[in-house]
């Protein structure tokens, strides 16, 4: 939890705390009914007279903003990986379906137009994967990874929405039903452009890195 212990200091008053679930005064509120990533619960946390001991401060008092930014920067690599994974899964289902679904007496995978679309999607997924790997490599090496992480998240989140949407198109009407998992991947992909910083935040981070 991030809270401002000194509002007059602005962001310099923000402090990070570890709130344990058995602390008196903490209640879990309603579970949000979300569009996607429904396997990951998002709930309201209600703090009413919750007292937190000093030992539960993460880092230093007043340094929470730095903790938050560092967490976001690292998290962008993970979000990029998440988007690559779900887009790759959607593509794998599309490839399997294209080999089985027949039109005009042959699998639709034999039609050149569809082959080109699959090839473009595979290239998009692989490009996003390499951006994510590069950002992770730089982080592990202790080098500056701020802009590469933003690039990885920006591209992978956009790619995931595009690829999962195209996979639904490939399935036709079946893709719009819950009989096949591609609709879930499509819903799950939207969050990639929102959390750990929106698309515009990534663009701003990249631009600042380029312009100094």
Short mmCIF file of C-alpha atoms in Angstrom, two decimals:
data_model
loop_
_atom_site.label_atom_id
_atom_site.label_comp_id
_atom_site.label_asym_id
_atom_site.label_seq_id
_atom_site.Cartn_x
_atom_site.Cartn_y
_atom_site.Cartn_z
CA UNK A 1 0.00 0.00 0.00
CA UNK A 2 1.22 3.49 -0.87
CA UNK A 3 0.10 6.34 1.36
CA UNK A 4 1.18 9.94 1.82
CA UNK A 5 2.35 10.44 5.42
CA UNK A 6 3.16 14.10 4.79
CA UNK A 7 0.77 15.68 2.24
CA UNK A 8 2.59 19.02 2.48
CA UNK A 9 5.68 17.37 1.01
CA UNK A 10 3.81 16.25 -2.10
CA UNK A 11 5.19 13.10 -3.69
CA UNK A 12 8.10 13.19 -1.25
CA UNK A 13 5.66 12.21 1.48
CA UNK A 14 4.60 8.99 -0.22
CA UNK A 15 5.62 5.89 1.72
CA UNK A 16 5.21 2.19 0.89
CA UNK A 17 3.71 -0.11 3.51
CA UNK A 18 3.21 -3.85 3.77
CA UNK A 19 -0.35 -4.40 5.03
CA UNK A 20 -0.96 -7.87 6.41
CA UNK A 21 -4.39 -9.39 5.96
CA UNK A 22 -4.91 -10.05 9.68
CA UNK A 23 -4.29 -6.43 10.71
CA UNK A 24 -7.25 -4.96 12.65
CA UNK A 25 -9.13 -2.41 10.56
CA UNK A 26 -8.55 -3.93 7.12
CA UNK A 27 -11.48 -5.35 5.16
CA UNK A 28 -11.68 -6.79 1.67
CA UNK A 29 -14.56 -5.20 -0.23
CA UNK A 30 -16.37 -6.25 -3.36
CA UNK A 31 -14.69 -8.26 -6.10
CA UNK A 32 -14.74 -6.37 -9.38
CA UNK A 33 -16.53 -8.00 -12.32
CA UNK A 34 -13.90 -7.46 -15.00
CA UNK A 35 -13.77 -7.80 -18.76
CA UNK A 36 -10.62 -9.94 -18.73
CA UNK A 37 -7.94 -11.58 -16.55
CA UNK A 38 -10.81 -12.81 -14.44
CA UNK A 39 -8.63 -15.49 -12.84
CA UNK A 40 -6.81 -12.67 -11.04
CA UNK A 41 -9.12 -11.13 -8.45
CA UNK A 42 -9.30 -7.35 -8.17
CA UNK A 43 -10.94 -6.24 -4.93
CA UNK A 44 -11.55 -3.08 -2.97
CA UNK A 45 -9.49 -2.76 0.22
CA UNK A 46 -11.10 -0.80 3.05
CA UNK A 47 -8.85 0.62 5.79
CA UNK A 48 -10.69 1.87 8.86
CA UNK A 49 -8.45 2.73 11.80
CA UNK A 50 -5.81 0.29 10.55
CA UNK A 51 -2.57 0.88 12.43
CA UNK A 52 0.63 -0.22 10.68
CA UNK A 53 3.85 -0.74 12.68
CA UNK A 54 7.03 0.95 11.49
CA UNK A 55 8.63 -2.41 10.77
CA UNK A 56 6.12 -2.77 7.92
CA UNK A 57 7.48 0.22 6.03
CA UNK A 58 8.97 -0.91 2.71
CA UNK A 59 12.17 0.99 2.09
CA UNK A 60 12.33 4.37 3.79
CA UNK A 61 9.66 6.80 4.94
CA UNK A 62 9.05 9.32 2.16
CA UNK A 63 10.70 7.13 -0.47
CA UNK A 64 7.55 5.35 -1.59
CA UNK A 65 7.34 7.19 -4.89
CA UNK A 66 10.73 5.76 -5.88
CA UNK A 67 9.56 2.26 -4.86
CA UNK A 68 6.38 2.67 -6.92
CA UNK A 69 8.21 3.85 -10.04
CA UNK A 70 10.80 1.06 -9.81
CA UNK A 71 7.97 -1.47 -9.41
CA UNK A 72 6.19 -0.11 -12.48
CA UNK A 73 9.36 -0.13 -14.57
CA UNK A 74 10.12 -3.76 -13.74
CA UNK A 75 6.47 -4.76 -14.06
CA UNK A 76 6.35 -3.57 -17.66
CA UNK A 77 8.64 -6.42 -18.64
CA UNK A 78 6.29 -8.90 -16.99
CA UNK A 79 3.25 -7.37 -18.70
CA UNK A 80 5.07 -7.61 -22.02
CA UNK A 81 5.73 -11.29 -21.38
CA UNK A 82 2.09 -11.81 -20.44
CA UNK A 83 0.93 -10.25 -23.71
CA UNK A 84 3.38 -12.33 -25.74
CA UNK A 85 2.14 -15.47 -24.00
CA UNK A 86 -1.55 -14.93 -24.58
CA UNK A 87 -1.04 -13.78 -28.18
CA UNK A 88 1.13 -16.82 -28.84
CA UNK A 89 -1.53 -19.09 -27.33
CA UNK A 90 -4.24 -17.53 -29.50
CA UNK A 91 -2.05 -18.00 -32.56
CA UNK A 92 -1.38 -21.65 -31.65
CA UNK A 93 -5.14 -22.31 -31.46
CA UNK A 94 -5.65 -20.50 -34.76
CA UNK A 95 -2.97 -22.59 -36.45
CA UNK A 96 -4.53 -25.80 -35.18
CA UNK A 97 -8.00 -24.73 -36.28
CA UNK A 98 -6.77 -23.65 -39.74
CA UNK A 99 -5.36 -27.13 -40.33
CA UNK A 100 -8.65 -28.82 -39.35
CA UNK A 101 -11.32 -26.47 -40.72
CA UNK A 102 -12.20 -27.26 -44.32
CA UNK A 103 -13.72 -25.09 -47.02
CA UNK A 104 -14.15 -26.01 -50.67
CA UNK A 105 -12.80 -29.47 -49.98
CA UNK A 106 -9.50 -28.55 -48.32
CA UNK A 107 -8.19 -27.11 -45.03
CA UNK A 108 -8.35 -23.33 -44.89
CA UNK A 109 -4.63 -23.38 -44.01
CA UNK A 110 -3.98 -24.14 -47.69
CA UNK A 111 -5.36 -20.80 -48.83
CA UNK A 112 -2.56 -18.32 -49.48
CA UNK A 113 -4.41 -15.31 -48.07
CA UNK A 114 -4.80 -17.03 -44.72
CA UNK A 115 -1.21 -18.28 -44.81
CA UNK A 116 0.02 -14.71 -45.21
CA UNK A 117 -2.11 -13.56 -42.26
CA UNK A 118 -0.72 -16.33 -40.05
CA UNK A 119 2.82 -15.43 -41.12
CA UNK A 120 2.26 -11.77 -40.25
CA UNK A 121 0.85 -12.66 -36.85
CA UNK A 122 3.74 -15.00 -36.05
CA UNK A 123 6.21 -12.27 -36.98
CA UNK A 124 4.43 -9.75 -34.74
CA UNK A 125 4.51 -12.16 -31.79
CA UNK A 126 8.18 -12.95 -32.28
CA UNK A 127 9.13 -9.28 -32.57
CA UNK A 128 7.35 -8.56 -29.27
CA UNK A 129 9.05 -11.55 -27.66
CA UNK A 130 12.49 -10.25 -28.62
CA UNK A 131 11.71 -6.77 -27.26
CA UNK A 132 10.68 -8.34 -23.94
CA UNK A 133 13.78 -10.54 -23.85
CA UNK A 134 16.02 -7.54 -24.53
CA UNK A 135 14.47 -5.49 -21.72
CA UNK A 136 14.83 -8.45 -19.33
CA UNK A 137 18.45 -8.96 -20.43
CA UNK A 138 19.31 -5.33 -19.70
CA UNK A 139 17.64 -5.44 -16.30
CA UNK A 140 19.47 -8.64 -15.33
CA UNK A 141 22.76 -7.07 -16.44
CA UNK A 142 22.15 -4.05 -14.21
CA UNK A 143 21.93 -1.70 -17.19
CA UNK A 144 19.36 1.01 -17.95
CA UNK A 145 16.20 -0.76 -19.08
CA UNK A 146 13.60 2.03 -18.67
CA UNK A 147 13.04 2.78 -22.36
CA UNK A 148 13.42 -0.82 -23.61
CA UNK A 149 10.84 -1.94 -21.01
CA UNK A 150 8.42 0.76 -22.14
CA UNK A 151 8.98 -0.24 -25.77
CA UNK A 152 8.40 -3.89 -24.95
CA UNK A 153 5.14 -3.18 -23.14
CA UNK A 154 3.94 -0.71 -25.77
CA UNK A 155 4.52 -3.04 -28.70
CA UNK A 156 3.46 -6.27 -27.02
CA UNK A 157 0.16 -4.86 -25.70
CA UNK A 158 -0.77 -3.42 -29.09
CA UNK A 159 0.32 -6.61 -30.79
CA UNK A 160 -1.73 -8.79 -28.45
CA UNK A 161 -4.93 -6.89 -29.17
CA UNK A 162 -4.29 -7.06 -32.90
CA UNK A 163 -3.32 -10.74 -33.02
CA UNK A 164 -6.11 -11.99 -30.76
CA UNK A 165 -8.65 -10.01 -32.78
CA UNK A 166 -7.38 -11.52 -36.03
CA UNK A 167 -7.50 -14.99 -34.49
CA UNK A 168 -11.18 -14.48 -33.69
CA UNK A 169 -11.74 -13.47 -37.31
CA UNK A 170 -10.02 -16.66 -38.46
CA UNK A 171 -12.41 -18.76 -36.37
CA UNK A 172 -15.39 -16.95 -37.88
CA UNK A 173 -18.59 -17.21 -35.86
CA UNK A 174 -17.04 -19.84 -33.60
CA UNK A 175 -14.49 -17.28 -32.48
CA UNK A 176 -17.26 -15.14 -31.03
CA UNK A 177 -18.44 -17.96 -28.78
CA UNK A 178 -17.00 -19.38 -25.58
CA UNK A 179 -16.66 -22.78 -27.24
CA UNK A 180 -13.12 -21.81 -28.24
CA UNK A 181 -10.59 -19.97 -26.03
CA UNK A 182 -9.67 -17.21 -28.47
CA UNK A 183 -12.40 -14.91 -27.16
CA UNK A 184 -10.84 -15.12 -23.70
CA UNK A 185 -7.41 -14.20 -25.05
CA UNK A 186 -9.00 -11.23 -26.81
CA UNK A 187 -10.63 -10.02 -23.57
CA UNK A 188 -7.46 -10.59 -21.56
CA UNK A 189 -5.34 -8.59 -24.01
CA UNK A 190 -7.05 -5.27 -23.34
CA UNK A 191 -5.54 -4.84 -19.89
CA UNK A 192 -2.08 -4.69 -21.45
CA UNK A 193 -2.70 -1.14 -22.66
CA UNK A 194 -3.94 -0.03 -19.24
CA UNK A 195 -2.06 -1.35 -16.21
CA UNK A 196 1.58 -0.71 -15.29
CA UNK A 197 1.13 2.55 -17.22
CA UNK A 198 -1.17 3.26 -20.16
CA UNK A 199 -0.07 3.31 -23.79
CA UNK A 200 0.39 7.08 -23.65
CA UNK A 201 2.58 6.73 -20.57
CA UNK A 202 4.84 4.34 -22.46
CA UNK A 203 5.04 6.75 -25.38
CA UNK A 204 5.93 9.57 -23.00
CA UNK A 205 8.64 7.48 -21.34
CA UNK A 206 10.14 6.52 -24.70
CA UNK A 207 10.05 10.10 -25.98
CA UNK A 208 11.76 11.42 -22.86
CA UNK A 209 14.46 8.79 -23.22
CA UNK A 210 15.04 9.75 -26.84
CA UNK A 211 15.05 13.50 -26.30
CA UNK A 212 16.91 13.57 -23.00
#
